[in-house]
C-alpha positions as a printed NumPy array, in Angstrom:
array([[-10.217,   1.374,  15.898],
       [ -9.248,   1.316,  19.556],
       [ -9.52 ,  -1.678,  21.859],
       [-10.106,  -1.272,  25.571],
       [ -8.545,  -4.45 ,  26.919],
       [ -6.378,  -5.196,  29.943],
       [ -3.92 ,  -7.761,  28.646],
       [ -1.925,  -8.437,  25.481],
       [ -0.816, -12.02 ,  24.822],
       [  1.963, -12.407,  22.281],
       [  2.967, -15.429,  20.305],
       [  6.762, -15.645,  20.355],
       [  8.201, -16.835,  17.068],
       [  7.295, -14.554,  14.181],
       [  5.892, -11.876,  16.503],
       [  8.434, -10.981,  19.206],
       [ 11.408, -12.483,  17.373],
       [ 12.169, -14.793,  14.465],
       [ 13.601, -18.275,  14.884],
       [ 12.072, -19.794,  11.747],
       [ 15.459, -20.248,  10.11 ],
       [ 16.732, -22.244,  13.091],
       [ 13.654, -24.487,  13.116],
       [ 14.063, -25.082,   9.399],
       [ 17.771, -25.889,   9.684],
       [ 17.172, -28.313,  12.564],
       [ 14.285, -30.134,  10.875],
       [ 16.202, -30.195,   7.586],
       [ 19.199, -31.809,   9.291],
       [ 16.978, -34.53 ,  10.747],
       [ 15.099, -35.108,   7.49 ],
       [ 18.326, -35.323,   5.496],
       [ 19.748, -37.867,   7.934],
       [ 16.605, -39.985,   7.573],
       [ 16.559, -39.594,   3.785],
       [ 13.2  , -37.787,   3.859],
       [ 12.348, -34.958,   1.478],
       [ 11.85 , -31.642,   3.262],
       [ 11.607, -28.118,   1.881],
       [ 10.377, -24.667,   2.873],
       [  6.855, -25.379,   1.609],
       [  6.541, -28.272,   4.044],
       [  8.239, -26.152,   6.7  ],
       [  5.488, -23.532,   6.383],
       [  2.963, -26.139,   7.533],
       [  4.822, -26.357,  10.842],
       [  4.093, -22.75 ,  11.9  ],
       [  2.432, -22.675,  15.322],
       [  2.394, -26.485,  15.492],
       [  3.828, -28.554,  18.345],
       [  7.096, -30.436,  17.962],
       [  5.535, -33.902,  17.744],
       [  2.819, -32.734,  15.351],
       [  5.534, -31.123,  13.211],
       [  7.451, -34.392,  13.163],
       [  4.338, -36.252,  12.004],
       [  4.003, -33.81 ,   9.1  ],
       [  7.618, -34.403,   8.094],
       [  7.267, -38.168,   8.353],
       [  4.383, -38.053,   5.861],
       [  7.131, -37.965,   3.232],
       [  8.593, -41.268,   4.448],
       [  7.542, -44.741,   3.332],
       [  8.685, -46.186,   6.644],
       [  6.721, -46.701,   9.843],
       [  8.374, -45.524,  13.041],
       [  7.671, -46.521,  16.631],
       [  6.73 , -43.933,  19.209],
       [ 10.099, -44.477,  20.846],
       [ 11.848, -43.673,  17.57 ],
       [  9.677, -40.591,  17.087],
       [ 10.516, -39.358,  20.564],
       [ 14.203, -39.793,  19.78 ],
       [ 13.819, -37.891,  16.481],
       [ 12.052, -35.018,  18.236],
       [ 14.762, -34.861,  20.892],
       [ 17.459, -34.884,  18.205],
       [ 15.797, -32.003,  16.378],
       [ 15.435, -30.028,  19.588],
       [ 19.081, -30.552,  20.527],
       [ 20.139, -29.195,  17.137],
       [ 17.682, -26.317,  17.43 ],
       [ 18.869, -25.308,  20.906],
       [ 22.462, -25.275,  19.715],
       [ 21.445, -22.911,  16.922],
       [ 19.494, -20.736,  19.373],
       [ 22.708, -20.068,  21.275],
       [ 23.565, -17.746,  18.402],
       [ 20.674, -15.454,  19.375],
       [ 21.306, -12.324,  21.426],
       [ 19.57 ,  -9.023,  22.304],
       [ 20.346,  -7.738,  18.797],
       [ 17.702, -10.2  ,  17.542],
       [ 15.057,  -8.07 ,  19.261],
       [ 14.257,  -5.082,  17.045],
       [ 14.077,  -1.564,  18.418],
       [ 10.468,  -1.379,  17.2  ],
       [  9.395,  -4.411,  19.211],
       [ 11.349,  -3.362,  22.307],
       [ 10.066,   0.221,  22.25 ],
       [  6.471,  -0.881,  21.643],
       [  6.553,  -3.34 ,  24.539],
       [  7.978,  -0.71 ,  26.879],
       [  5.322,   1.806,  25.827],
       [  2.484,  -0.701,  26.299],
       [  3.824,  -1.463,  29.762],
       [  3.892,   2.258,  30.568],
       [  0.233,   2.474,  29.503],
       [ -0.649,  -0.076,  32.141],
       [ -1.123,  -3.225,  30.059],
       [ -0.338,  -6.687,  31.347],
       [  1.945,  -8.35 ,  28.799],
       [  2.206, -12.124,  28.498],
       [  3.495, -14.812,  26.165],
       [  1.415, -17.671,  24.754],
       [  3.639, -19.976,  22.708],
       [  3.603, -23.675,  21.875],
       [  7.406, -23.759,  22.021],
       [  9.044, -25.551,  24.936],
       [ 12.092, -23.339,  24.356],
       [ 10.218, -20.087,  25.011],
       [ 11.981, -19.146,  28.251],
       [ 15.411, -19.941,  26.8  ],
       [ 14.735, -17.757,  23.735],
       [ 13.473, -14.868,  25.861],
       [ 16.641, -15.056,  27.959],
       [ 18.788, -15.007,  24.822],
       [ 17.134, -11.836,  23.474],
       [ 17.13 , -10.025,  26.814],
       [ 13.459, -10.403,  27.783],
       [ 13.808, -13.157,  30.354],
       [ 12.159, -11.185,  33.163],
       [ 10.053,  -8.767,  31.141],
       [  6.646, -10.434,  30.778],
       [  4.005, -10.722,  33.497],
       [  3.418, -14.386,  32.657],
       [  4.62 , -17.016,  30.212],
       [  2.543, -19.938,  29.002],
       [  4.461, -22.269,  26.702],
       [  4.824, -25.817,  25.489],
       [  5.742, -27.024,  28.963],
       [  2.303, -25.982,  30.251],
       [  0.029, -27.502,  27.635],
       [ -1.217, -30.832,  26.354],
       [ -2.822, -29.423,  23.191],
       [ -1.115, -27.078,  20.743],
       [ -2.77 , -24.387,  18.638],
       [ -5.423, -24.164,  17.185],
       [ -6.535, -25.439,  20.599],
       [ -6.97 , -22.368,  22.858],
       [ -5.273, -23.974,  25.871],
       [ -2.045, -21.952,  25.817],
       [ -3.88 , -18.622,  25.669],
       [ -6.347, -19.596,  28.385],
       [ -3.471, -20.621,  30.649],
       [ -1.685, -17.344,  29.929],
       [ -4.75 , -15.35 ,  31.001],
       [ -5.329, -17.602,  33.997],
       [ -1.785, -17.067,  35.254],
       [ -2.457, -13.372,  35.823],
       [ -6.129, -13.699,  36.73 ],
       [ -7.578, -11.947,  33.674],
       [-10.801, -12.973,  31.913],
       [-10.351, -14.196,  28.313],
       [-12.638, -11.463,  27.031],
       [-10.212,  -8.849,  28.348],
       [ -7.306, -10.224,  26.31 ],
       [ -5.88 ,  -9.301,  22.93 ],
       [ -3.731, -11.894,  21.138],
       [ -1.034, -10.995,  18.6  ],
       [ -0.315, -13.855,  16.197],
       [  1.409, -14.56 ,  12.896],
       [ -0.091, -18.027,  12.312],
       [ -3.634, -18.884,  11.255],
       [ -3.681, -21.659,  13.865],
       [ -2.913, -19.009,  16.48 ],
       [ -5.765, -16.811,  15.294],
       [ -8.076, -19.833,  15.493],
       [ -6.85 , -20.508,  19.035],
       [ -7.415, -16.909,  20.09 ],
       [-10.956, -16.877,  18.757],
       [-11.701, -20.248,  20.379],
       [-10.507, -18.753,  23.672],
       [-12.942, -15.858,  23.32 ],
       [-10.163, -13.318,  22.835],
       [ -9.614, -10.523,  20.309],
       [ -7.251, -11.708,  17.575],
       [ -4.732,  -9.394,  15.919],
       [ -2.9  , -10.737,  12.884],
       [  0.686,  -9.751,  12.139],
       [  2.395, -11.155,   9.038],
       [  2.406, -14.865,   8.204],
       [ -0.711, -16.761,   7.201],
       [ -2.586, -15.072,  10.054],
       [ -2.907, -11.846,   8.12 ],
       [ -6.087, -11.631,   6.052],
       [ -6.975, -15.231,   6.946],
       [-10.576, -14.106,   7.444],
       [-10.771, -15.003,  11.13 ],
       [ -8.807, -12.106,  12.605],
       [-10.433,  -9.094,  14.255],
       [ -7.761,  -6.712,  13.049],
       [ -4.695,  -6.794,  10.799],
       [ -1.474,  -5.124,  11.895],
       [  0.886,  -3.722,   9.285],
       [  3.781,  -3.45 ,  11.713],
       [  4.309,  -4.351,  15.358],
       [  4.131,  -0.712,  16.443],
       [  0.581,  -0.478,  15.05 ],
       [ -0.399,  -1.836,  18.463],
       [  0.161,   1.648,  19.881],
       [ -2.554,   3.017,  17.589],
       [ -5.253,   0.556,  18.605],
       [ -4.411,   0.047,  22.282],
       [ -4.97 ,   3.384,  24.057]])
């Protein structure tokens, strides 16, 4: 299978790099402080979900009602903890496979963009040495609806003037695959609950598989 598209849109976390452990540690710290049960099973429900929506999932385990002001403070607290943990990231957190594949795709003439719900996208890319690499970045600061809404991918395509039908999306979350399909884009599943979810157009075994299907 070979796809003749112009643009590849990548999710960030779980595709370009992995920050799951930092998200988990930050949410766990908040949940523990509030006396709310939180484990990795619950954490898996947060994949590809916005910060506030993630908080709502965590608060399902609480018997207390919180005001919106309190929720905003909780979300800010989690993000502060998360950003401190992200400072530990560096270019070594970008694998040779991912780096080499991105460089090769660029040499083949593809436009490469990011479509992530994270508001920390630009900070993470700077930490791993890709701050200026991508042609466009659409992230949590650009959107009002998180995945599975297609907004972030549509904005990513819009930023470089490419039609949705000319875009391939690489995702590790089922919600991301749903968003890609809703945007009218080709959806490639890599790891996570995206793979074999039944909605994807193609499953990738490894990141470098992109070089086999994108001529």
